[in-house]
Structures are given as structure tokens and as C-alpha cells.
CSV table of C-alpha atoms and ligand atoms in Angstrom, one decimal:
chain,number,residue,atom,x,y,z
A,1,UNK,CA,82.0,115.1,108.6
A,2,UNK,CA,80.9,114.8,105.0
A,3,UNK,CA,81.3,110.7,105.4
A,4,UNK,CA,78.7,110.2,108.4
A,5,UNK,CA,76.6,113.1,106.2
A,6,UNK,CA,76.9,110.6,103.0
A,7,UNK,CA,75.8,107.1,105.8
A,8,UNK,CA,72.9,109.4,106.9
A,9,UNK,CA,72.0,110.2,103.2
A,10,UNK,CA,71.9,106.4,102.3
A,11,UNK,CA,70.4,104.8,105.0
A,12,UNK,CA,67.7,107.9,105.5
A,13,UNK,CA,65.1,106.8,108.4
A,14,UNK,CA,67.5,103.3,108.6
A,15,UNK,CA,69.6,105.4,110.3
A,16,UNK,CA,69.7,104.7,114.0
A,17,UNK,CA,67.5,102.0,113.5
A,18,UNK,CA,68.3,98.9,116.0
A,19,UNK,CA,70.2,95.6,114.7
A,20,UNK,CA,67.2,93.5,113.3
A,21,UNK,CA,69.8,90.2,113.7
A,22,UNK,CA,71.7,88.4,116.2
A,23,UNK,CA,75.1,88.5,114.2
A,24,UNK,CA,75.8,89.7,110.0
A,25,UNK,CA,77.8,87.7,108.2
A,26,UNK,CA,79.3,87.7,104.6
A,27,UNK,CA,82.3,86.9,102.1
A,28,UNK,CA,83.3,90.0,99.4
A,29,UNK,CA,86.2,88.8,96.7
A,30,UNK,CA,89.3,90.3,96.3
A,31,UNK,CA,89.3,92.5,93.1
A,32,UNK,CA,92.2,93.1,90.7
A,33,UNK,CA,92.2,96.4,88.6
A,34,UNK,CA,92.7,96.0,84.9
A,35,UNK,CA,92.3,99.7,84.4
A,36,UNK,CA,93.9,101.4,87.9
A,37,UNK,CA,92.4,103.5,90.4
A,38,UNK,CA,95.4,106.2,90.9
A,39,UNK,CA,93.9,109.6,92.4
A,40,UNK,CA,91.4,111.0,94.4
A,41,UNK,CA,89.6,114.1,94.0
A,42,UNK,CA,88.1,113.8,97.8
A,43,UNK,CA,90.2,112.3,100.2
A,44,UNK,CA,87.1,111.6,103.4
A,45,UNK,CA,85.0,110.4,100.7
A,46,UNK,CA,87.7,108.2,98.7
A,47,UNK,CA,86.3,109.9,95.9
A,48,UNK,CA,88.1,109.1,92.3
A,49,UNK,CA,89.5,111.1,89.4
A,50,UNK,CA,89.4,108.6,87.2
A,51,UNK,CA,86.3,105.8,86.7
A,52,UNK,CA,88.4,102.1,86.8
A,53,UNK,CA,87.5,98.7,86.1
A,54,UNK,CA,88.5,95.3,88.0
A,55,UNK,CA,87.9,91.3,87.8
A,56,UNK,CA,86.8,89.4,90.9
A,57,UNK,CA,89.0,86.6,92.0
A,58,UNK,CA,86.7,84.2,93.2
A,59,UNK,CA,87.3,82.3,96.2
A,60,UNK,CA,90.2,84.6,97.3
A,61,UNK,CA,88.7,87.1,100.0
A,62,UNK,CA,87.7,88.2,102.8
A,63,UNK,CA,84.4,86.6,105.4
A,64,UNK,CA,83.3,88.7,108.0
A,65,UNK,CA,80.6,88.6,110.8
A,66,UNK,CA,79.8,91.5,112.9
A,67,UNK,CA,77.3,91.1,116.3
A,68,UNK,CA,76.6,93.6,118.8
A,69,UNK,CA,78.8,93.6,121.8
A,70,UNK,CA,77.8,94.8,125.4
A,71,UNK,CA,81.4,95.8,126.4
A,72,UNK,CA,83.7,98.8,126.7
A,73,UNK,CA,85.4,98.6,123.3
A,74,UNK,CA,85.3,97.0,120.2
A,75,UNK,CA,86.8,93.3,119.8
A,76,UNK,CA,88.6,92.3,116.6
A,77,UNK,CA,89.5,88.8,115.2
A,78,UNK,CA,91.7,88.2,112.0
A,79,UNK,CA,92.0,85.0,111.5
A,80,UNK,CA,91.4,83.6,114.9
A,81,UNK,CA,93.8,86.2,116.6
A,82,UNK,CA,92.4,89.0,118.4
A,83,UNK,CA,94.0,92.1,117.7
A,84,UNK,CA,94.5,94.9,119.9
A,85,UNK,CA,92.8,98.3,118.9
A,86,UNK,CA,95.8,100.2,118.8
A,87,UNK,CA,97.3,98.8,115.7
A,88,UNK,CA,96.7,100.2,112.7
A,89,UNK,CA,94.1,97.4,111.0
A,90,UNK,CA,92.2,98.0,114.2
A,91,UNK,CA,92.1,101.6,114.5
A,92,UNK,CA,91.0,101.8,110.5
A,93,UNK,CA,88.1,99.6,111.3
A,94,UNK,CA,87.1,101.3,114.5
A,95,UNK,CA,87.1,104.3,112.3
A,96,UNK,CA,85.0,103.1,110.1
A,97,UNK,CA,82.4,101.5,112.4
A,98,UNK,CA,82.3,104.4,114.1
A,99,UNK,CA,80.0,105.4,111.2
A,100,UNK,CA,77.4,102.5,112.1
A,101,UNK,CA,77.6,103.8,115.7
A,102,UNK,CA,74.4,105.2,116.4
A,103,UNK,CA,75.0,105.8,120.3
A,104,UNK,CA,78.1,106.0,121.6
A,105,UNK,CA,77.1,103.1,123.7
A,106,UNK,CA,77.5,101.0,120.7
A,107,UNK,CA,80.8,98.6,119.9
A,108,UNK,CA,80.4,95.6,117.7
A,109,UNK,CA,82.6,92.3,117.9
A,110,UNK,CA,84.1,91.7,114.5
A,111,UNK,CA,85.3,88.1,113.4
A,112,UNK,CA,87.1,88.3,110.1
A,113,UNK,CA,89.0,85.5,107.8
A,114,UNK,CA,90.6,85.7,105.0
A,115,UNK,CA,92.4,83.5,102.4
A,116,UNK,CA,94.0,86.1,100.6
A,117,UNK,CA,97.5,84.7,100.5
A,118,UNK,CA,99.6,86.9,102.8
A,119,UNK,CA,101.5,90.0,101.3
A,120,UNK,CA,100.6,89.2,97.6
A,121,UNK,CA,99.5,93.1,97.6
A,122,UNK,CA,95.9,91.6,96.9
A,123,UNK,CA,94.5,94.7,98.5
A,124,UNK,CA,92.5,92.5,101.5
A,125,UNK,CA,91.2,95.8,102.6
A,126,UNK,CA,89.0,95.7,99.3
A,127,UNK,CA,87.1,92.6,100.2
A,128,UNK,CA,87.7,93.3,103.7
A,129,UNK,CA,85.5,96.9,103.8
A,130,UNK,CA,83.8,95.3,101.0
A,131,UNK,CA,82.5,92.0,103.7
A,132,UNK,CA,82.2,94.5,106.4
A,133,UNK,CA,79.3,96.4,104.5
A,134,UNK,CA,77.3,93.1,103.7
A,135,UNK,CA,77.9,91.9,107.3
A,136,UNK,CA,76.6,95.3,108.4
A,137,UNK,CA,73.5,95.2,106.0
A,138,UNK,CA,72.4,92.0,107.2
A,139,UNK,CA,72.7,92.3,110.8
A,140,UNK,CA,71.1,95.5,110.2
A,141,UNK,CA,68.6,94.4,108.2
A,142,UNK,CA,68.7,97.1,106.0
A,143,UNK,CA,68.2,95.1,102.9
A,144,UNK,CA,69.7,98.1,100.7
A,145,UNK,CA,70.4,97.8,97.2
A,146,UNK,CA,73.9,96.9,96.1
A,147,UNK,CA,74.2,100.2,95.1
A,148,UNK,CA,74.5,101.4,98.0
A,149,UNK,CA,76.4,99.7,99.5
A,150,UNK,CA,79.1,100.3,97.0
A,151,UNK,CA,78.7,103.7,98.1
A,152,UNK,CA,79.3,102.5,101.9
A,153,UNK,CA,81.8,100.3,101.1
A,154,UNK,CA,84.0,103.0,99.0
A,155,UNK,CA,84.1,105.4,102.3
A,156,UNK,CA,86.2,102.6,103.9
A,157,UNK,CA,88.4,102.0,100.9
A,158,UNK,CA,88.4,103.1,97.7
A,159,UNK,CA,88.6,99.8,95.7
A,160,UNK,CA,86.4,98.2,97.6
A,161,UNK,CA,82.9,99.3,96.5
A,162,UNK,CA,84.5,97.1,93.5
A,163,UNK,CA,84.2,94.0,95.6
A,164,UNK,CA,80.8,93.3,96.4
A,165,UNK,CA,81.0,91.0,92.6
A,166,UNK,CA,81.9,88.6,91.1
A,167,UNK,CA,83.4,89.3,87.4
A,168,UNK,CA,84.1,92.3,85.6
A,169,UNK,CA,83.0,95.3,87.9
A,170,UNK,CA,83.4,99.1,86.5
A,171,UNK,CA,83.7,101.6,89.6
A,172,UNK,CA,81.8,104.9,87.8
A,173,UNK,CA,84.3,107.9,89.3
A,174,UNK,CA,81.1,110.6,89.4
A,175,UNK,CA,80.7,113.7,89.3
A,176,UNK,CA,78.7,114.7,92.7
A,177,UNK,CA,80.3,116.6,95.7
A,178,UNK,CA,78.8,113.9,97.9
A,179,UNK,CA,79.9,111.1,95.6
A,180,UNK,CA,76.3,109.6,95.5
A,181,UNK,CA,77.4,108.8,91.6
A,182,UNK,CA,80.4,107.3,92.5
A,183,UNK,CA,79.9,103.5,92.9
A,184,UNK,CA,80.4,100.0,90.8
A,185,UNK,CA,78.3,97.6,88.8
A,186,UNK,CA,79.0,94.7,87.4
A,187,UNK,CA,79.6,94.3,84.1
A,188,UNK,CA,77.1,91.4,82.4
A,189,UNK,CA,80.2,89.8,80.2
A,190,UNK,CA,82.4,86.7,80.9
A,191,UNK,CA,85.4,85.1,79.3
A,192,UNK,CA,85.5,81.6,80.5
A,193,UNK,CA,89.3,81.1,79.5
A,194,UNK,CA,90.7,84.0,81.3
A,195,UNK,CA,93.5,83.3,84.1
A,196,UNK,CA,95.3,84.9,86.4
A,197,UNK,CA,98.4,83.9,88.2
A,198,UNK,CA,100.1,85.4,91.0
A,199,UNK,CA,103.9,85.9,90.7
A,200,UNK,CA,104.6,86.2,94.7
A,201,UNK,CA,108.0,88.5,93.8
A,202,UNK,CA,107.9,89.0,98.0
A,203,UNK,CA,105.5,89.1,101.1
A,204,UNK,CA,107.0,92.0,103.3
A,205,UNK,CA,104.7,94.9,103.9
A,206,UNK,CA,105.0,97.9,101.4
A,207,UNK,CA,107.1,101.1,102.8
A,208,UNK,CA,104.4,103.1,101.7
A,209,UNK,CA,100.5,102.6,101.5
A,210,UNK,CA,98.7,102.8,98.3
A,211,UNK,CA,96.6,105.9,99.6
A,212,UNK,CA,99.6,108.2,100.7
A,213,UNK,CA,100.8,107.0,97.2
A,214,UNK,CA,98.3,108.2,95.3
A,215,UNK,CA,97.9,111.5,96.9
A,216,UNK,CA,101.3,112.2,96.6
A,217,UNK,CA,101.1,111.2,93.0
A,218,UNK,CA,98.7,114.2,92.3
A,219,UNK,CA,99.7,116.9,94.5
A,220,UNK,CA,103.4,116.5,93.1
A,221,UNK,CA,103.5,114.4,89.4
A,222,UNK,CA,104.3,116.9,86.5
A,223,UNK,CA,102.7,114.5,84.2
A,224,UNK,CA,99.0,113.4,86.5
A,225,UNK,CA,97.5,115.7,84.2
A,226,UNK,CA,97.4,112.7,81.4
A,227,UNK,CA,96.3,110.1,83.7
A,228,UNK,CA,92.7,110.6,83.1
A,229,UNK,CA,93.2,111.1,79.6
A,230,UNK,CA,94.9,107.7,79.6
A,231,UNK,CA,92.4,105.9,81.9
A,232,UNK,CA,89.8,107.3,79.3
A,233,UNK,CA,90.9,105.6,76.6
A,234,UNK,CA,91.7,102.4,78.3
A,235,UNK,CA,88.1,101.6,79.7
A,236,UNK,CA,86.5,101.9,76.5
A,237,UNK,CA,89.6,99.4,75.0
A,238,UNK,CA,89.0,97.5,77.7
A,239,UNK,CA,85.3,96.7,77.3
A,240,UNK,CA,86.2,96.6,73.6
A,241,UNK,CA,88.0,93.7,74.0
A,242,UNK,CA,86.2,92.0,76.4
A,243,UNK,CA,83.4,91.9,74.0
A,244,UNK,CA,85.5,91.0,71.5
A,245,UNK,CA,87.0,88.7,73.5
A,246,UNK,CA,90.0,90.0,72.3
A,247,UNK,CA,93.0,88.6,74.1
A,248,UNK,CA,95.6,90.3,72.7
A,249,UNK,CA,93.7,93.9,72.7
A,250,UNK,CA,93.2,93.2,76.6
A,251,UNK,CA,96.5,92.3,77.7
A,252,UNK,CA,97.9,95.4,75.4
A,253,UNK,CA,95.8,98.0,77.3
A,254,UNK,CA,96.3,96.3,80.9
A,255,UNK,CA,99.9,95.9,80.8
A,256,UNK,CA,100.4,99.0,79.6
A,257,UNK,CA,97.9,100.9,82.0
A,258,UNK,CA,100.3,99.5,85.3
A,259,UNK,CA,103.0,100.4,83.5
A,260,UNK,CA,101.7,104.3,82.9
A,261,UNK,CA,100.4,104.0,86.6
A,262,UNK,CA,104.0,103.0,87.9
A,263,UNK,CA,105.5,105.3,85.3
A,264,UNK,CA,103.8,108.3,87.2
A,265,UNK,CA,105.3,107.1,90.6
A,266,UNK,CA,108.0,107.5,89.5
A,267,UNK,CA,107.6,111.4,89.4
A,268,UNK,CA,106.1,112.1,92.0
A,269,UNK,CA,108.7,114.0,94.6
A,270,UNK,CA,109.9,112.0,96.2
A,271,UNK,CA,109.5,109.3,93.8
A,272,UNK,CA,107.4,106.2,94.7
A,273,UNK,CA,109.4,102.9,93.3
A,274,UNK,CA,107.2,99.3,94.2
A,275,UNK,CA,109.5,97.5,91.3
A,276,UNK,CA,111.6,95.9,92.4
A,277,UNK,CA,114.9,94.0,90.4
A,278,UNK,CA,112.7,90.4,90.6
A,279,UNK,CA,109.5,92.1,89.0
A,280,UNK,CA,112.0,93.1,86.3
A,281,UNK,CA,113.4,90.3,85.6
A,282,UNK,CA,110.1,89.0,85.7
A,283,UNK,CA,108.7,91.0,83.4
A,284,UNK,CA,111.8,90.5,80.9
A,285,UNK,CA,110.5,86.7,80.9
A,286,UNK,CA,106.9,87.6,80.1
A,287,UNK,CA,108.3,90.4,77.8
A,288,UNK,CA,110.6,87.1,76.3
A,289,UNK,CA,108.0,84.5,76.6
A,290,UNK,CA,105.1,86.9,74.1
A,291,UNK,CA,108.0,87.7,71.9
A,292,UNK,CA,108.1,83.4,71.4
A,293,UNK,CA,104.0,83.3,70.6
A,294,UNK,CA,102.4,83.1,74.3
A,295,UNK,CA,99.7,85.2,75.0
A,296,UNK,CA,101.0,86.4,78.6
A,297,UNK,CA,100.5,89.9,80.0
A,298,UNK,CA,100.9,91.0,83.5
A,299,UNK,CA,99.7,93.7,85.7
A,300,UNK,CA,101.1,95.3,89.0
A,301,UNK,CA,98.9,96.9,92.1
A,302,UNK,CA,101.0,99.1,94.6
A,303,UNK,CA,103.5,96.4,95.5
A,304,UNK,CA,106.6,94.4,93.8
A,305,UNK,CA,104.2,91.2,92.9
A,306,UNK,CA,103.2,90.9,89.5
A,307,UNK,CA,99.8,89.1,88.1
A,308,UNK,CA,100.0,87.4,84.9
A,309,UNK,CA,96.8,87.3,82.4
A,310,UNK,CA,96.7,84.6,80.4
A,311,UNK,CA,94.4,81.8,78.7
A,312,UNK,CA,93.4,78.2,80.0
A,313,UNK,CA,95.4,76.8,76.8
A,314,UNK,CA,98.6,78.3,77.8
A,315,UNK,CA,98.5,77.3,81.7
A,316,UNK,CA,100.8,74.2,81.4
A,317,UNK,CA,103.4,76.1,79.8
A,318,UNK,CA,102.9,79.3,82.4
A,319,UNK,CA,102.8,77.2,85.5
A,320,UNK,CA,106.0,75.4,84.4
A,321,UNK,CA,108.0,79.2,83.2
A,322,UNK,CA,106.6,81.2,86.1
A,323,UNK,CA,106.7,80.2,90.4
A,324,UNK,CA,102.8,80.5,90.6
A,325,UNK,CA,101.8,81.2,94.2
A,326,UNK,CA,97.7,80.8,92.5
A,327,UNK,CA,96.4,80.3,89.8
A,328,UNK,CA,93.1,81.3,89.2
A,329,UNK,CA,89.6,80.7,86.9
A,330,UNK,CA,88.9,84.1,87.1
A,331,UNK,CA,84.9,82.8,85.6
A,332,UNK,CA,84.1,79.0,86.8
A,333,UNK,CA,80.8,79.3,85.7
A,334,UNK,CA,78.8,80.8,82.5
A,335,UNK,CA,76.6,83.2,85.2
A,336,UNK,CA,79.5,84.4,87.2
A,337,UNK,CA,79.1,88.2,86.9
A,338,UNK,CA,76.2,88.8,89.9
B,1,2P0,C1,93.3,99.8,92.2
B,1,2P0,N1,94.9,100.3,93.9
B,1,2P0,O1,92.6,100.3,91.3
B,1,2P0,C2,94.5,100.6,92.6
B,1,2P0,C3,95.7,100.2,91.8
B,1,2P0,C4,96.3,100.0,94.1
B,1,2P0,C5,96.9,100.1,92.7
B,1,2P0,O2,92.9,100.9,94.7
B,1,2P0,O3,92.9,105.1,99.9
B,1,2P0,O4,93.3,100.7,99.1
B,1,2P0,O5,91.5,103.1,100.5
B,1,2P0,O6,90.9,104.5,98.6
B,1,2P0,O7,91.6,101.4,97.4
B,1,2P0,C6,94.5,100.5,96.4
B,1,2P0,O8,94.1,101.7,97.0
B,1,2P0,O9,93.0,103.1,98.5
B,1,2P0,C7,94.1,100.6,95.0
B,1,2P0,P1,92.0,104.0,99.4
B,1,2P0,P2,92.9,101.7,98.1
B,1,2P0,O10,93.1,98.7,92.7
């Protein structure tokens, strides 16, 4: 398996060593793309076409702690519940541990909470892989760089080897086979008056995941051969505008990345359709309220929900338009990148 070939690569003579800790234990922020992640060109290694670049929400995420347990199986806790390892969460995780397991007589207990509200397609398996790997580095005691980790953290989801910062975080898509150039930093710039609200449009669970979304995106969209092209342009406008602190510049290329990222769903065969007739209608408003003189944008993840970008001066007249479910300081400090 080319995944357990990539741990053995990164943890070298680590590998197989014993649990230097009682229990690991760590908290990974969700992470909201401004330029999407839409297509793999390795599917075991979540390996990207396209490089893509996210913002931490801080304080929204995911805290896990993982100990050794002497028992049959693994044991898994969200949020207080134990979870039975036949569902799906469970059998994704096991999956993934099973990459830690250095004898099969191995299983770990896992105790994770999150405050990620509940359906806001917030992708909690972002911070959720993303806490895993830090829980795993510390009861391990590997002390790797982040680096690394990202790398770890990217074979359990693609998005989250963007989660182990805070800030702006670019995931660099790589060239390498064995995707050991495929992994984030952050980005050293901040923009104190950037917001983001979510626009909760509805909580049920999505017909169909992100990752058979994607892959059916490229194996069947006539048009995926200009996603990259577009994704090219849009990082370097992107970090243009960030150092430019260039609001309107921003929200331009974000909106309109989603946009060409929902666009392409919708030919794929059969097409892929999160929008729903509430994120239109929602969108009309933002549309409405930009066409009045607010700077509002909004982007949309694989899900109906939109979130709106915006600046602290506007957030009176945002929170009264819009049915908020958060609103978030997206940099509450001036050294909120590492
Ligand atoms: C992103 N999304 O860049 C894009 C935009 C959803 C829409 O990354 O298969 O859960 O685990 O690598 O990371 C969600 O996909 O997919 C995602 P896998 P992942 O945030």
C-alpha cells in the first residue's frame, strides 16, 4: 500500500517505535478554502491536481486524545457518545489508525469533541484527521516537524493537512509520485478585519460525499481540463490581494472560484447539484446587497450552506440582512498565522 509506504517514509526508524506518553492530545481548526480543492491525481494518497489555499476558523474544530488501549478493538467517542465501529466515521478512523498500528495487537481509544456546529458542511473531518495527527505525534513522541505531519494528515483527508494552522494556509499540490511535496504552510500575512459568517441554508447530511464528488468530476467533466488553469490564476490573485489587502480583489476571485467549482458539478454525468433554491436566493441578496455598496462575497464547500466574507465595519448591517449561525474573527490577534 503506497499510504503505509509514505508513514514508513516519514517516520523512518520512528516507525514501530513504542508510545513515549500516557495519552496525545490536541485541537486542529476547521479550515475554509478560498481557492477549492476539486480533483485528485492519486486517490490512496489524496493527492491534488490543483495547489489550494484556506483560512483557519479559529476556535471552531475539532480536540482529540488518543491512549493505548489493551482491548479487542478500538473504542471511539464523539462528543461523549461512543460510537460503534461499524459506522462509517468509525470504520474511516479505524482505517486510518490502522496506519499507526505497528502490531496488530495494537488498538487505541479515541476521545474526540468538536464544536463545529453540526451540518454547516465545515468539513469536521479536516480538523478532525488534522487533531488526530498532533494527538498521534505527541503520544508518540515523535516530535516531527509540521511538515510532516501535513503530509500524515493529508492521507486521512485531503483538506486536512490545511488544518494544522491558524490563518492563511496554502496546500502546495506537488509533483512527486509519493506526494512527499504535497503538503501546507502557512502563509505569514493577516487581515485583522476579515469575517466570515455562516449562512446555515440546512443541516441534513449531503447525498453525496465531497470525495466521490470530486472523482466523478474528473473522470466525467468535459470542461476539468480548465480547472487548473483557473485555480492557477486564482492563487496568485489571491495572495495579491491579501497583500494588498484588497477586499474587493479577494472577494472577486473567491466567489467566483466556488462558483467555477459548482459550475463543473454540474457536468459531471450524472451531474452533482449542492445548490439548493435557499442558497439562491441567498446569493441574489448578497448579489443585491454589493450591488447597494456592501463589501459582501460568499463562498460554498460541497453542501447548500453558504459563507459570507466580509469586513468588521459591515457586520451590523450583515448580521441584521443575513440569519448568521457564526460569525467569526477569522485573525483575533496581530501573530495569528503559526
Ligand atoms: C476544499 N473540499 O478545498 C474543498 C472544497 C470541499 C469543497 O476539500 O477525499 O474531505 O478526504 O481528500 O478533503 C472536501 O474534501 O476530501 C474538500 P478527501 P476532502 O476544502
Amino acid at each position: 500500500m503506497k499510504a503505509i509506504a509514505a508513514v514508513k517514509q516519514i517516520l523512518g526508524n520512528l516507525y514501530s517505535s513504542l508510545p513515549q506518553h500516557k495519552i496525545g492530545s490536541a485541537f486542529a481548526p476547521v479550515n475554509i478554502a478560498l481557492c477549492k480543492y476539486w480533483g485528485k491525481r492519486d486517490i490512496e494518497l489524496n493527492l491534488p491536481i490543483t495547489s489550494s489555499f484556506s483560512v483557519a476558523l479559529p476556535e471552531l474544530g475539532t480536540r482529540t486524545s488518543i491512549s493505548i488501549l489493551h482491548g479487542e478493538h478500538d473504542r471511539i467517542q464523539l462528543n461523549n457518545q461512543d460510537i460503534a465501529i461499524n459506522t462509517q466515521f468509525a470504520e474511516r478512523l479505524i482505517e486510518f489508525l490502522d496506519f499507526f498500528r505497528f502490531t496488530s495487537k495494537i488498538h487505541f481509544s479515541v476521545t474526540t469533541t468538536s464544536n463545529i456546529p453540526i451540518g454547516a458542511g465545515l468539513a469536521s473531518s479536516a480538523s478532525g484527521f488534522a487533531a488526530l495527527v498532533l494527538a498521534l505525534d505527541k503520544l508518540f513522541g515523535w516530535g516531527l516537524p509540521k511538515q510532516q505531519l501535513s503530509i500524515l494528515a493529508r492521507l486521512g483527508s485531503g483538506s486536512a493537512c490545511r488544518s494544522l494552522w491558524n490563518g492563511f494556509v496554502k496546500w502546495h499540490a506537488g509533483t512527486a509520485a509519493d506526494g512527499m511535496d504535497s503538503f501546507a504552510e502557512p502563509m505569514a500575512m493577516i487581515w485583522p478585519d476579515l469575517m466570515l459568517g455562516i449562512c446555515m441554508v440546512s443541516t441534513a447530511e449531503k447525498k453525496i460525499s465531497s470525495r466521490t464528488a470530486m472523482q466523478r468530476t474528473v473522470t466525467t467533466s468535459k470542461y476539468y481540463n480548465m480547472w487548473p488553469e483557473q485555480v492557477m490564476h486564482d492563487l496568485v490573485a489571491i495572495e495579491a490581494a491579501i497583500n494588498k489587502q484588497d477586499f474587493n480583489l479577494l472577494g472577486e476571485v473567491v466567489e467566483a472560484n466556488a462558483l467555477a467549482m459548482h459550475a463543473l458539478m454540474l457536468t459531471t454525468q450524472p451531474p452533482i447539484l449542492y445548490t439548493t433554491a435557499t442558497t439562491i436566493t441567498l446569493m441574489e441578496k448578497v448579489w443585491q446587497l454589493r450591488k447597494a455598496g456592501t463589501q459582501v462575497y460568499f463562498t460554498q464547500d460541497a453542501g447548500p450552506n453558504l459563507k459570507l466574507l466580509f469586513l468588521r465595519k459591515d457586520i451590523a448591517l450583515i448580521k441584521k440582512t443575513f440569519n448568521l449561525s457564526s460569525v467569526i474573527t477569522l485573525f483575533p490577534s496581530d501573530e495569528y498565522y503559526e
